[in-house]
């Protein structure tokens, strides 16, 4: 059974930093392309970024609102996906989900972790 | 304002059929596969349809997807009260205005089963 468990969310001041983790199990993590998707309170889904598997180059892509502030990384030895968020803004407040990217879709989703940016 | 346009809400009676549209352009739906997601109240989204019309294991055949040109449609037959949820379409978008390749979701459609 595929499991994705996010952690690391919480309250942070504007301009601050936070690192989210996503512990994965039930599939071959090193072969998987992974993504982060967020959802602001009462709003729709917004893609944040993705990372390819190392065998496919390990490259990353980001949505315009987070480019140059957020970094997606992975540790295949720990089967864990990360999202480093710097220079956080109020509008980054959201539930952050990690997903497996397969068959051209966000195939499996974690339960999400809430990030609140507020002073 | 999403580049993929969905109706904000749809409704139908139990047992009936409903369709949810997702309209885009040649930079997204027109040249990429579409997927659909169901988000039940208070839960994480779940994949319903991928590659325009394929269902993951465990998704009942009451759910179907189709694509024509720059639009896609999700169909749900035999509506149940448990189908009340928000539904999102998604695909890749490669418009220059977006700064390259980005995944985009539709704004979401709230399904009410009356």
Coordinates of C-alpha atoms in Angstrom, one line a residue:
Chain A
X1 CA 0.0 0.0 0.0
X2 CA 1.3 3.4 -1.0
X3 CA 1.7 5.8 1.9
X4 CA 2.8 9.4 1.8
X5 CA 3.0 11.2 5.1
X6 CA 3.8 14.9 5.2
X7 CA 5.2 16.7 8.2
X8 CA 6.9 19.9 9.2
X9 CA 4.0 22.4 8.8
X10 CA 3.2 25.0 11.4
X11 CA 3.1 28.8 12.1
X12 CA 5.9 30.9 10.6
X13 CA 6.4 34.7 10.4
X14 CA 6.4 36.4 7.0
X15 CA 9.9 36.3 5.6
X16 CA 10.7 33.1 7.5
X17 CA 11.6 29.7 6.3
X18 CA 10.3 26.2 6.8
X19 CA 11.1 22.7 5.5
X20 CA 8.4 20.2 4.8
X21 CA 9.0 16.4 4.6
X22 CA 7.1 13.6 3.0
X23 CA 7.9 10.1 4.1
X24 CA 7.1 7.6 1.3
X25 CA 6.5 3.9 1.5
X26 CA 4.8 1.1 -0.5
X27 CA 6.6 1.8 -3.8
X28 CA 10.0 2.2 -5.3
X29 CA 10.6 5.8 -4.3
X30 CA 13.9 6.1 -6.2
X31 CA 12.1 5.5 -9.5
X32 CA 9.3 7.9 -8.8
X33 CA 8.7 11.5 -9.9
X34 CA 7.3 13.4 -7.0
X35 CA 5.4 16.7 -6.7
X36 CA 4.1 19.2 -4.2
X37 CA 0.6 20.6 -4.5
X38 CA -1.0 23.2 -2.1
X39 CA -4.4 24.4 -1.3
X40 CA -5.1 27.7 0.4
X41 CA -8.0 27.8 2.9
X42 CA -11.3 27.6 1.0
X43 CA -9.5 27.7 -2.4
X44 CA -8.6 25.3 -5.2
X45 CA -5.5 23.2 -5.9
X46 CA -2.3 24.8 -6.9
X47 CA 0.8 23.0 -8.2
X48 CA 4.0 24.0 -6.4
X49 CA 6.8 22.0 -8.1
X50 CA 8.1 18.6 -9.0
X51 CA 11.3 16.6 -9.0
X52 CA 12.2 13.8 -11.4
X53 CA 13.9 10.6 -10.4
X54 CA 17.7 10.6 -10.4
X55 CA 17.7 8.2 -13.3
X56 CA 15.7 10.7 -15.3
X57 CA 18.0 13.5 -14.3
X58 CA 16.7 14.5 -10.9
X59 CA 15.7 18.0 -12.3
X60 CA 13.1 20.2 -10.8
X61 CA 10.3 22.5 -12.1
X62 CA 8.4 25.2 -10.2
X63 CA 5.3 27.2 -10.4
X64 CA 6.0 30.9 -11.0
X65 CA 4.7 32.1 -7.6
X66 CA 7.3 30.0 -5.7
X67 CA 10.2 30.0 -8.1
X68 CA 13.5 31.2 -6.6
X69 CA 11.9 30.9 -3.1
X70 CA 11.0 27.2 -2.8
X71 CA 13.3 24.1 -3.4
X72 CA 12.1 20.5 -3.9
X73 CA 14.7 17.9 -3.1
X74 CA 14.7 14.2 -2.3
X75 CA 16.7 11.7 -0.3
X76 CA 16.2 8.3 -1.9
X77 CA 18.1 6.5 0.9
X78 CA 15.5 7.8 3.3
X79 CA 12.6 7.6 0.8
X80 CA 11.7 11.1 1.7
X81 CA 10.7 14.2 -0.3
X82 CA 11.4 17.7 0.9
X83 CA 10.1 21.2 0.3
X84 CA 12.3 24.0 1.5
X85 CA 10.4 27.2 1.7
X86 CA 12.2 30.6 2.1
X87 CA 11.0 34.2 2.1
X88 CA 7.5 33.0 3.0
X89 CA 4.6 35.3 2.3
X90 CA 1.1 35.4 3.8
X91 CA -0.2 34.0 0.5
X92 CA 1.8 30.9 1.0
X93 CA -0.6 29.9 3.7
X94 CA -2.0 26.5 2.6
X95 CA -2.3 22.8 3.1
X96 CA 0.7 21.3 1.3
X97 CA 0.3 17.8 -0.2
X98 CA 3.0 15.6 -1.6
X99 CA 2.0 13.4 -4.6
X100 CA 3.5 10.7 -6.7
X101 CA 3.6 11.8 -10.4
X102 CA 2.8 8.9 -12.7
X103 CA 0.9 8.3 -15.9
X104 CA 0.8 12.0 -16.5
X105 CA -1.1 12.6 -13.3
X106 CA -0.8 13.2 -9.5
X107 CA -1.5 9.5 -8.8
X108 CA -1.2 9.2 -5.0
X109 CA -1.6 11.9 -2.4
X110 CA -0.6 12.4 1.1
X111 CA -2.9 13.7 3.8
X112 CA -1.3 17.1 3.8
X113 CA 0.4 19.4 6.3
X114 CA -0.8 23.0 7.1
X115 CA 1.5 25.9 6.8
X116 CA 0.3 29.2 8.2
X117 CA 2.3 32.4 7.4
X118 CA 1.3 35.1 9.8
X119 CA 2.8 37.6 12.3
Chain B
X1 CA -8.3 32.8 -12.4
X2 CA -7.2 29.4 -13.7
X3 CA -6.3 28.7 -17.3
X4 CA -8.6 25.7 -17.1
X5 CA -12.3 26.7 -16.7
X6 CA -14.7 24.6 -14.8
X7 CA -18.3 25.5 -13.7
X8 CA -18.3 26.5 -10.0
X9 CA -21.1 24.0 -9.2
X10 CA -23.3 21.3 -10.6
X11 CA -26.2 19.4 -9.1
X12 CA -28.3 16.4 -9.8
X13 CA -30.6 13.9 -8.0
X14 CA -29.4 10.5 -6.7
X15 CA -29.3 8.0 -9.5
X16 CA -29.0 10.6 -12.2
X17 CA -26.0 11.4 -14.4
X18 CA -23.9 14.6 -14.3
X19 CA -21.1 16.0 -16.4
X20 CA -18.4 18.4 -15.4
X21 CA -16.6 20.4 -18.2
X22 CA -13.0 21.6 -18.2
X23 CA -12.2 24.1 -20.9
X24 CA -8.7 25.1 -21.9
X25 CA -6.5 25.9 -24.9
X26 CA -4.0 24.4 -27.3
X27 CA -1.2 25.1 -24.8
X28 CA -2.7 22.8 -22.2
X29 CA -5.6 20.4 -22.9
X30 CA -5.2 20.6 -26.6
X31 CA -1.8 18.9 -26.5
X32 CA -1.7 17.1 -23.2
X33 CA -3.5 14.3 -21.3
X34 CA -6.1 15.4 -18.7
X35 CA -6.6 14.0 -15.3
X36 CA -9.5 14.4 -12.8
X37 CA -9.4 14.5 -9.0
X38 CA -12.1 14.1 -6.4
X39 CA -11.8 15.9 -3.0
X40 CA -14.4 14.8 -0.5
X41 CA -15.0 17.3 2.3
X42 CA -12.1 17.6 4.7
X43 CA -9.9 15.0 2.9
X44 CA -7.0 15.0 0.5
X45 CA -7.7 14.9 -3.2
X46 CA -7.8 11.5 -5.0
X47 CA -7.1 10.6 -8.6
X48 CA -10.3 9.6 -10.5
X49 CA -9.2 9.6 -14.1
X50 CA -5.8 9.8 -15.9
X51 CA -4.8 9.9 -19.5
X52 CA -8.1 11.5 -20.4
X53 CA -10.2 8.4 -19.8
X54 CA -8.4 5.8 -17.8
X55 CA -9.5 4.8 -14.3
X56 CA -7.0 3.8 -11.5
X57 CA -7.6 0.5 -9.8
X58 CA -10.6 0.8 -7.4
X59 CA -12.4 3.6 -9.1
X60 CA -15.9 2.4 -10.2
X61 CA -16.9 2.6 -13.8
X62 CA -19.6 5.1 -12.8
X63 CA -16.8 7.6 -13.4
X64 CA -15.7 8.3 -16.9
X65 CA -13.5 10.9 -18.7
X66 CA -13.3 12.1 -22.3
X67 CA -11.5 14.8 -24.2
X68 CA -12.2 16.6 -27.4
X69 CA -10.0 19.3 -28.8
X70 CA -9.3 21.8 -26.0
X71 CA -12.0 20.6 -23.6
X72 CA -12.4 17.6 -21.3
X73 CA -15.4 16.2 -19.5
X74 CA -15.9 14.1 -16.4
X75 CA -19.1 12.0 -16.3
X76 CA -20.6 10.4 -13.2
X77 CA -23.5 8.1 -13.5
X78 CA -25.7 6.6 -10.8
X79 CA -25.1 9.5 -8.5
X80 CA -24.8 8.7 -4.8
X81 CA -24.8 11.1 -1.9
X82 CA -21.3 10.0 -1.2
X83 CA -20.2 11.6 -4.5
X84 CA -20.7 15.0 -3.1
X85 CA -17.3 16.6 -3.4
X86 CA -15.2 19.1 -5.2
X87 CA -13.8 17.9 -8.6
X88 CA -10.8 19.2 -10.3
X89 CA -9.3 18.8 -13.8
X90 CA -5.6 19.1 -14.4
X91 CA -3.0 19.0 -17.1
X92 CA 0.3 20.5 -18.2
X93 CA 0.4 24.0 -19.7
X94 CA 3.2 25.2 -21.9
X95 CA 2.2 28.8 -22.6
X96 CA 5.0 31.4 -22.8
X97 CA 3.0 33.7 -20.6
X98 CA 3.2 31.2 -17.8
X99 CA 7.0 31.0 -18.2
X100 CA 7.3 27.5 -19.5
X101 CA 6.0 24.2 -18.4
X102 CA 3.6 24.3 -15.5
X103 CA 1.0 21.9 -14.2
X104 CA -2.4 23.6 -13.9
X105 CA -5.6 22.7 -12.2
X106 CA -9.1 23.9 -13.0
X107 CA -10.8 26.1 -10.4
X108 CA -12.9 23.2 -9.2
X109 CA -16.5 22.2 -9.4
X110 CA -18.7 21.5 -6.3
X111 CA -21.1 18.6 -6.9
X112 CA -24.3 18.6 -4.9
X113 CA -26.4 15.5 -5.0
X114 CA -29.9 16.8 -4.2

